[in-house]
Amino acid sequence: MQSSHAASVVSAAFDESNLVADAGLVPVVRLAERARLPELAAVALRIEGAGNSGGAHPAAKVMSLIAAMCAGADSIDDTDRLRHGAMPACFDGTRAPSTLGTFLRSFTHGHALQLHAVHRKFLAALTGHTPLLPGADRVAFIDIDSTHKRVFGRAKQGAQIGRFKGVRTLHPLLATICSPVARPVIAAVRLRQGKSADSRGAERFATEALATSAEAGCTGIRVLRADSQFYNAGVVAACHRAGAHFSITCGMNPSIKQAIATIDEAAWRQIRYPTAVADPDTGELIFDAEVAEIPAYTAFTSRAKAEQVTARLIVRRVRDLAKTAGEGAQGELFPVWRYHPFFTDSPFETLQAERQHRHHAVIEQVIADGKAGPLAHLPSGKFNANAAWLTLWAMSYNLLRAAGALASVFHAKATTATIRAHLVHVPARIARSARRLTLHLPRQWPWQDVWLHLFETVHAPPEPA
């Protein structure tokens, strides 16, 4: 590719009032409206007594923030992209960045909880309007994990030096829902201070995530998966109360080491992964391992008898090749193994349960997706403003996933960055005639068929109740 004209004959001017850069927001916002997001926000959010009328018209402000995130905004100033060209002809009630910043800074912890309720109901509505979680009525997995988001400056509330020496972070907690054939959506989020323990509030958070999964149509077998930081009696009890199963990685404590030592050598079964699994200790890609099961292992024996749990302990072992023999050194006299156990009451067969547990890493894709988009910055110095921003990101993520699910099979599993590039960042020229608005989009847009399918689906008359 090369320039078609000499530089001296090319000029530019920002003077076209009938163009929009993000025409894909038209069907995306319409989808949010069909899922009743404005009504949910108007009913649940009650921000009273805030200065500068910060809590007024919460529905319009929530919609503006989510639309901006769907278009790729990762800061409050980026929301100004909603006010270019012919955007006022497509949307009413768009708020300025200064107004949205005041709105976010008006949040308290209680208002953040109100926004969580909006998020839960919005996800349930999306699953009712779109094929967002196919197969979840048979098997669904609820994954819980935490992450750290590095921030800079001592003025940002809640930012502390915790797990990473010399690095100041905030500490979000996430829960996702997926099925064997569906990409994950976000069930719940929490923002914590940088020094917060991973397991802090884990039981309450697991309870909320499991309740959200039921509201989102996960009516079949549900399995909560988590890393060793969430291996505690409270999380297991939350699963039992919700009628769900658990699959939680264990640390190599003395009790578990003793249990693994009792496994007969003949009990180990070979397993080969269709795609490589990263070893959590070394980062090495693993294709082969061996798996064995202890059918009745009692965990949490230091607690009261009523809180002890007896279930399956499934152990994966891989050869420890971290210390290879040097030149002229004696070879290996006997194999050295590294063990990776997890505790579960999963109803699935041993090898299947092991494969499913390793798939817990899918939540890392959601975290990476967020950090490459709206979570590139937690934009405010106020802790509760950032907590609200985190929840709004979760809602925008689920909205884009729902739009992708309506558009095509490919976009149902694409990242949100791909969905933005293919379906949202589409330029259009606006034409008005007889009170009708027509979007003229680029000829030969590579994804025009799936874009039109999404547009026509969300603009069709609603089905009768």
XYZ file of C-alpha atoms in Angstrom:
465
model
C 0.000 0.000 0.000
C 1.149 3.511 -0.721
C -0.269 7.034 -0.863
C -2.325 7.701 -3.979
C -1.656 11.454 -4.163
C 1.260 13.766 -3.595
C 1.415 15.286 -0.136
C 0.961 18.798 -1.539
C -2.521 18.013 -2.866
C -3.902 16.315 0.274
C -5.645 18.341 2.970
C -7.879 17.614 5.973
C -10.651 19.427 7.786
C -12.850 18.417 10.733
C -16.025 19.976 9.374
C -18.475 17.127 8.601
C -21.504 17.156 10.910
C -23.218 14.088 9.442
C -20.543 11.501 10.234
C -20.099 9.179 13.224
C -17.034 7.095 13.954
C -18.743 4.405 16.073
C -21.936 3.492 14.257
C -21.894 0.104 15.961
C -23.046 1.812 19.139
C -26.496 2.174 17.535
C -27.364 -1.558 17.779
C -25.318 -2.039 20.967
C -27.180 0.698 22.850
C -30.476 -0.604 21.454
C -29.612 -4.043 22.845
C -28.949 -2.519 26.281
C -32.338 -0.799 26.112
C -34.086 -4.043 25.168
C -32.498 -5.577 28.264
C -34.011 -2.669 30.273
C -30.706 -1.263 31.504
C -31.973 2.363 31.745
C -34.980 1.268 33.790
C -32.860 -0.927 36.068
C -30.438 1.920 36.743
C -33.201 4.459 37.322
C -34.906 2.228 39.899
C -31.879 0.867 41.778
C -29.514 3.863 41.896
C -30.458 6.428 44.532
C -27.613 8.917 44.938
C -29.081 11.642 47.107
C -27.386 14.578 48.754
C -24.455 14.626 46.329
C -22.951 18.017 45.531
C -23.388 19.595 42.089
C -26.404 17.333 41.402
C -23.960 14.443 40.914
C -26.655 11.826 41.478
C -29.255 13.279 39.112
C -30.431 11.230 36.131
C -28.356 8.116 36.953
C -29.753 6.100 34.031
C -28.463 8.560 31.416
C -25.037 8.650 33.056
C -24.778 4.871 33.363
C -25.730 4.481 29.706
C -23.186 7.127 28.662
C -20.360 5.455 30.584
C -21.167 1.970 29.319
C -21.506 3.155 25.711
C -18.148 4.916 25.976
C -16.516 1.751 27.353
C -18.038 -0.277 24.526
C -16.352 2.179 22.167
C -13.016 1.691 23.940
C -12.886 4.434 26.593
C -10.374 3.711 29.356
C -10.606 7.069 31.138
C -13.300 9.584 31.990
C -11.984 12.050 29.401
C -12.378 9.384 26.702
C -16.147 9.533 27.119
C -16.040 12.762 25.092
C -15.923 10.618 21.937
C -19.686 10.189 22.374
C -20.248 13.845 21.395
C -18.645 14.056 17.952
C -20.242 14.605 14.549
C -23.784 13.307 14.181
C -23.834 11.384 17.466
C -26.485 13.778 18.892
C -28.746 12.723 15.997
C -28.389 9.056 17.036
C -28.534 9.383 20.830
C -30.243 11.587 23.375
C -29.083 12.286 26.916
C -25.345 11.916 26.359
C -23.461 13.469 29.270
C -20.183 15.409 29.218
C -17.019 13.925 30.800
C -17.092 16.482 33.631
C -20.661 15.442 34.495
C -19.746 11.751 34.398
C -16.713 12.353 36.616
C -18.890 14.155 39.167
C -21.346 11.252 39.038
C -18.647 8.651 39.736
C -17.142 10.682 42.573
C -20.601 10.824 44.195
C -20.553 7.065 44.827
C -20.297 5.636 48.320
C -19.935 1.964 49.218
C -23.716 1.674 49.441
C -24.166 3.159 45.968
C -21.586 0.688 44.630
C -23.733 -2.129 46.037
C -26.759 -0.656 44.256
C -24.788 -0.748 41.007
C -23.908 -4.410 41.670
C -27.639 -5.138 41.830
C -28.112 -3.421 38.456
C -25.288 -5.525 37.025
C -26.848 -8.799 38.224
C -30.290 -7.983 36.821
C -28.814 -6.710 33.566
C -26.870 -9.947 33.044
C -30.027 -11.980 33.670
C -31.903 -9.847 31.126
C -29.136 -10.226 28.531
C -29.170 -14.011 28.852
C -32.926 -13.886 28.316
C -32.608 -11.827 25.118
C -29.480 -13.355 23.554
C -27.746 -16.759 23.273
C -25.106 -15.521 25.704
C -24.615 -18.771 27.665
C -25.593 -21.723 25.473
C -25.423 -25.012 27.346
C -25.591 -23.382 30.785
C -28.905 -25.105 31.417
C -26.933 -28.372 31.491
C -23.452 -27.570 32.841
C -22.046 -24.214 33.962
C -18.760 -23.231 35.565
C -18.406 -20.317 37.954
C -14.785 -19.182 38.204
C -13.424 -16.919 40.936
C -10.044 -15.217 40.841
C -8.328 -12.013 41.902
C -5.921 -9.749 40.106
C -3.775 -6.721 40.850
C -3.980 -3.490 38.871
C -0.907 -1.324 39.170
C -1.587 2.344 39.838
C 0.711 5.313 40.276
C 0.643 8.073 42.841
C -0.001 8.021 46.559
C -3.209 10.059 46.276
C -5.256 7.192 44.818
C -7.426 5.828 47.631
C -6.904 2.161 48.489
C -3.714 1.805 46.467
C -1.180 -0.088 48.572
C 2.003 -2.091 48.212
C 0.908 -5.656 48.775
C 1.941 -8.850 47.004
C 4.413 -7.185 44.653
C 7.334 -5.515 46.370
C 7.558 -1.826 45.551
C 4.457 -1.914 43.314
C 1.364 0.023 44.364
C -1.854 -1.738 43.322
C -5.581 -2.026 43.709
C -6.898 -5.564 44.069
C -10.049 -6.442 42.074
C -11.904 -9.714 42.630
C -13.836 -11.279 39.727
C -16.300 -14.099 39.170
C -17.226 -15.346 35.707
C -19.743 -17.802 34.287
C -19.131 -20.028 31.277
C -20.344 -23.294 29.812
C -18.392 -25.944 27.890
C -19.343 -24.178 24.627
C -19.611 -20.517 25.704
C -17.067 -17.821 26.461
C -17.234 -16.459 30.016
C -19.313 -13.499 31.106
C -18.787 -11.571 34.322
C -21.049 -12.538 37.211
C -19.640 -10.262 39.915
C -16.763 -7.893 40.664
C -15.360 -6.263 43.782
C -12.629 -3.681 44.211
C -10.407 -4.117 47.267
C -7.388 -2.355 48.679
C -3.978 -3.460 47.484
C -3.080 -5.327 50.685
C -6.372 -7.225 50.934
C -5.960 -10.984 51.217
C -7.215 -12.918 48.203
C -9.693 -14.834 50.355
C -11.091 -11.792 52.152
C -14.880 -11.879 51.773
C -14.589 -14.968 49.547
C -17.576 -16.771 51.070
C -19.915 -13.810 50.564
C -18.546 -13.207 47.069
C -19.010 -16.885 46.105
C -22.580 -16.753 47.407
C -23.332 -13.730 45.211
C -21.708 -15.270 42.123
C -23.677 -18.504 42.536
C -26.937 -16.587 43.005
C -26.195 -14.558 39.857
C -25.515 -17.737 37.889
C -28.945 -19.079 38.827
C -30.591 -15.813 37.736
C -28.665 -16.019 34.448
C -30.235 -19.359 33.549
C -27.659 -21.831 34.901
C -30.228 -24.397 35.946
C -28.170 -27.568 35.442
C -24.988 -28.751 37.126
C -22.964 -25.842 38.482
C -19.310 -26.155 39.467
C -17.446 -23.357 41.226
C -13.731 -23.362 40.364
C -11.027 -21.435 42.170
C -7.329 -21.336 43.014
C -5.739 -22.310 46.306
C -6.285 -18.822 47.797
C -9.985 -19.707 48.023
C -9.469 -23.148 49.568
C -11.420 -22.609 52.756
C -14.468 -24.000 54.491
C -16.538 -20.866 53.884
C -16.352 -21.113 50.090
C -17.248 -24.819 50.201
C -20.168 -24.060 52.525
C -21.412 -21.396 50.092
C -21.436 -24.000 47.316
C -23.389 -26.454 49.463
C -25.991 -23.820 50.382
C -26.467 -22.948 46.710
C -26.749 -26.564 45.586
C -23.560 -26.258 43.533
C -20.379 -28.313 43.328
C -16.856 -27.063 43.974
C -13.443 -27.653 42.415
C -10.712 -25.805 44.320
C -6.939 -26.081 44.050
C -5.203 -27.100 47.292
C -1.859 -26.056 48.650
C 0.663 -28.753 49.495
C 0.078 -28.727 53.246
C 1.291 -31.643 55.439
C -2.138 -33.346 55.438
C -2.351 -33.342 51.657
C 1.267 -34.502 51.291
C 0.500 -37.394 53.593
C -2.614 -38.290 51.587
C -0.717 -38.186 48.271
C 1.943 -40.494 49.706
C -0.697 -43.190 50.185
C -1.608 -43.338 46.470
C -0.589 -46.665 44.944
C 1.732 -46.363 41.935
C -0.673 -48.419 39.833
C -3.468 -45.919 40.447
C -1.856 -43.180 38.308
C -3.494 -42.725 34.906
C -1.995 -41.010 31.890
C -3.670 -37.854 30.594
C -2.802 -35.841 27.491
C -4.131 -32.322 27.059
C -5.421 -31.311 23.599
C -3.722 -27.949 24.151
C -0.718 -27.297 26.366
C -1.270 -26.396 30.035
C 1.120 -23.952 31.691
C 2.760 -25.363 34.796
C 1.870 -23.028 37.697
C 5.336 -23.413 39.249
C 7.678 -23.159 36.277
C 5.528 -21.782 33.449
C 6.582 -24.738 31.305
C 4.017 -25.939 28.765
C 2.771 -29.412 29.637
C 1.099 -31.815 27.239
C 1.277 -35.003 29.333
C 0.713 -35.732 32.989
C -0.562 -38.451 35.297
C -3.686 -38.247 37.424
C -4.928 -40.194 40.442
C -7.800 -39.793 42.877
C -8.344 -40.239 46.586
C -12.115 -40.796 46.726
C -12.612 -39.721 50.356
C -10.376 -37.007 51.756
C -11.495 -34.965 54.757
C -10.513 -31.309 54.595
C -10.509 -28.547 57.214
C -9.919 -30.986 60.085
C -8.720 -28.153 62.330
C -12.234 -26.732 62.373
C -15.365 -27.939 64.142
C -16.647 -31.308 62.966
C -19.714 -29.722 61.362
C -17.442 -27.621 59.137
C -15.229 -30.484 57.974
C -15.859 -31.683 54.422
C -15.174 -35.099 52.921
C -14.903 -35.201 49.142
C -12.569 -36.243 46.329
C -8.914 -35.232 46.181
C -7.708 -35.402 42.578
C -3.974 -35.090 42.038
C -2.060 -34.315 38.852
C 1.651 -35.010 38.769
C 4.281 -34.011 36.223
C 7.958 -34.837 35.990
C 10.189 -32.303 37.709
C 12.675 -31.385 35.003
C 13.679 -28.066 36.531
C 17.066 -29.445 37.595
C 18.628 -31.207 34.640
C 21.824 -33.173 34.995
C 24.967 -31.339 33.905
C 27.601 -32.713 31.576
C 29.172 -35.836 33.074
C 26.699 -35.843 35.969
C 24.903 -38.967 37.068
C 21.525 -39.479 35.423
C 18.218 -39.650 37.232
C 18.095 -42.602 39.648
C 14.324 -42.363 40.147
C 11.655 -40.006 38.799
C 10.991 -36.821 40.729
C 7.435 -35.501 40.530
C 5.659 -32.252 41.251
C 2.091 -32.616 42.471
C -0.900 -30.335 41.843
C -3.959 -31.412 43.879
C -7.476 -30.035 43.896
C -10.425 -30.744 46.166
C -13.795 -31.389 44.533
C -17.198 -33.000 44.806
C -17.646 -32.799 41.036
C -19.960 -35.512 39.633
C -17.690 -36.052 36.631
C -15.218 -38.860 36.019
C -11.652 -38.316 37.251
C -9.933 -37.350 33.991
C -12.874 -35.234 32.863
C -12.976 -33.431 36.215
C -9.229 -32.761 35.937
C -9.537 -31.285 32.452
C -12.443 -29.112 33.553
C -10.535 -27.853 36.567
C -7.546 -26.801 34.451
C -9.938 -24.828 32.246
C -10.369 -22.481 35.225
C -7.558 -20.462 33.624
C -10.146 -19.076 31.156
C -10.874 -16.327 33.692
C -7.392 -14.941 33.011
C -8.550 -14.134 29.468
C -11.324 -11.957 30.893
C -8.867 -10.154 33.158
C -6.456 -9.587 30.255
C -9.349 -8.352 28.111
C -10.266 -5.770 30.735
C -6.695 -4.566 31.265
C -6.344 -4.082 27.507
C -9.503 -1.947 27.496
C -11.419 0.031 30.135
C -9.257 -1.321 32.978
C -6.052 0.008 31.450
C -6.491 2.717 34.094
C -8.660 2.931 37.159
C -9.190 6.588 36.371
C -10.258 8.273 39.596
C -8.481 9.134 42.837
C -11.643 8.097 44.727
C -11.899 4.450 45.733
C -15.673 4.179 45.317
C -15.522 5.926 41.935
C -13.093 3.248 40.772
C -15.318 0.555 42.283
C -18.209 1.910 40.199
C -15.966 2.082 37.114
C -15.053 -1.604 37.630
C -18.723 -2.626 37.788
C -19.583 -0.530 34.735
C -16.755 -2.258 32.859
C -18.270 -5.642 33.785
C -21.616 -4.498 32.387
C -20.042 -3.206 29.169
C -18.089 -6.463 28.798
C -21.281 -8.528 29.089
C -23.084 -6.194 26.672
C -20.372 -6.608 24.021
C -20.364 -10.370 24.540
C -24.147 -10.391 24.028
C -23.818 -8.304 20.858
C -21.170 -10.711 19.573
C -23.404 -13.682 20.352
C -26.196 -12.137 18.266
C -23.875 -11.207 15.398
C -22.216 -14.510 14.492
C -20.679 -17.727 15.804
C -17.210 -16.218 15.370
C -18.000 -13.058 17.306
C -19.673 -15.072 20.066
C -16.180 -16.257 21.032
C -14.091 -13.270 19.933
C -12.429 -10.898 22.373
C -14.127 -7.605 23.088
C -11.280 -5.850 21.227
C -12.214 -7.809 18.096
C -15.916 -7.069 18.585
C -15.113 -3.349 18.853
C -12.950 -3.413 15.728
C -15.464 -5.365 13.623
C -18.843 -4.203 14.916
C -18.482 -0.947 16.884
C -15.750 1.099 15.184
C -17.672 1.388 11.916
C -17.889 4.899 10.409
C -21.232 6.005 9.012
C -22.845 9.014 7.386
C -26.236 10.036 8.764
C -29.075 10.920 6.376
C -32.484 12.212 7.507
C -35.670 11.912 5.481
C -39.339 11.926 6.503
C -38.470 11.572 10.185
C -36.358 8.543 9.398
C -32.659 8.139 10.100
C -30.502 6.122 7.711
C -26.922 5.062 8.427
C -24.784 4.906 5.292
C -21.868 2.614 6.116
C -18.688 1.817 4.139
C -19.166 -0.297 1.027
C -17.422 -3.689 1.200
C -16.962 -3.543 4.970
C -15.598 -7.063 5.652
C -18.137 -7.750 8.401
C -21.151 -6.000 6.907
C -23.345 -9.116 6.896
C -22.909 -9.872 10.599
C -23.242 -6.145 11.426
C -26.553 -5.971 9.576
C -27.704 -9.180 11.253
C -27.025 -7.640 14.669
C -28.694 -4.367 13.657
C -31.832 -6.017 12.277
C -32.143 -8.374 15.244
C -32.100 -5.674 17.909
C -34.328 -3.320 15.885
C -36.975 -5.964 15.216
C -40.270 -5.525 17.097
C -40.088 -7.239 20.493
C -41.681 -10.665 20.749
C -45.038 -10.724 22.547
C -44.801 -11.698 26.194
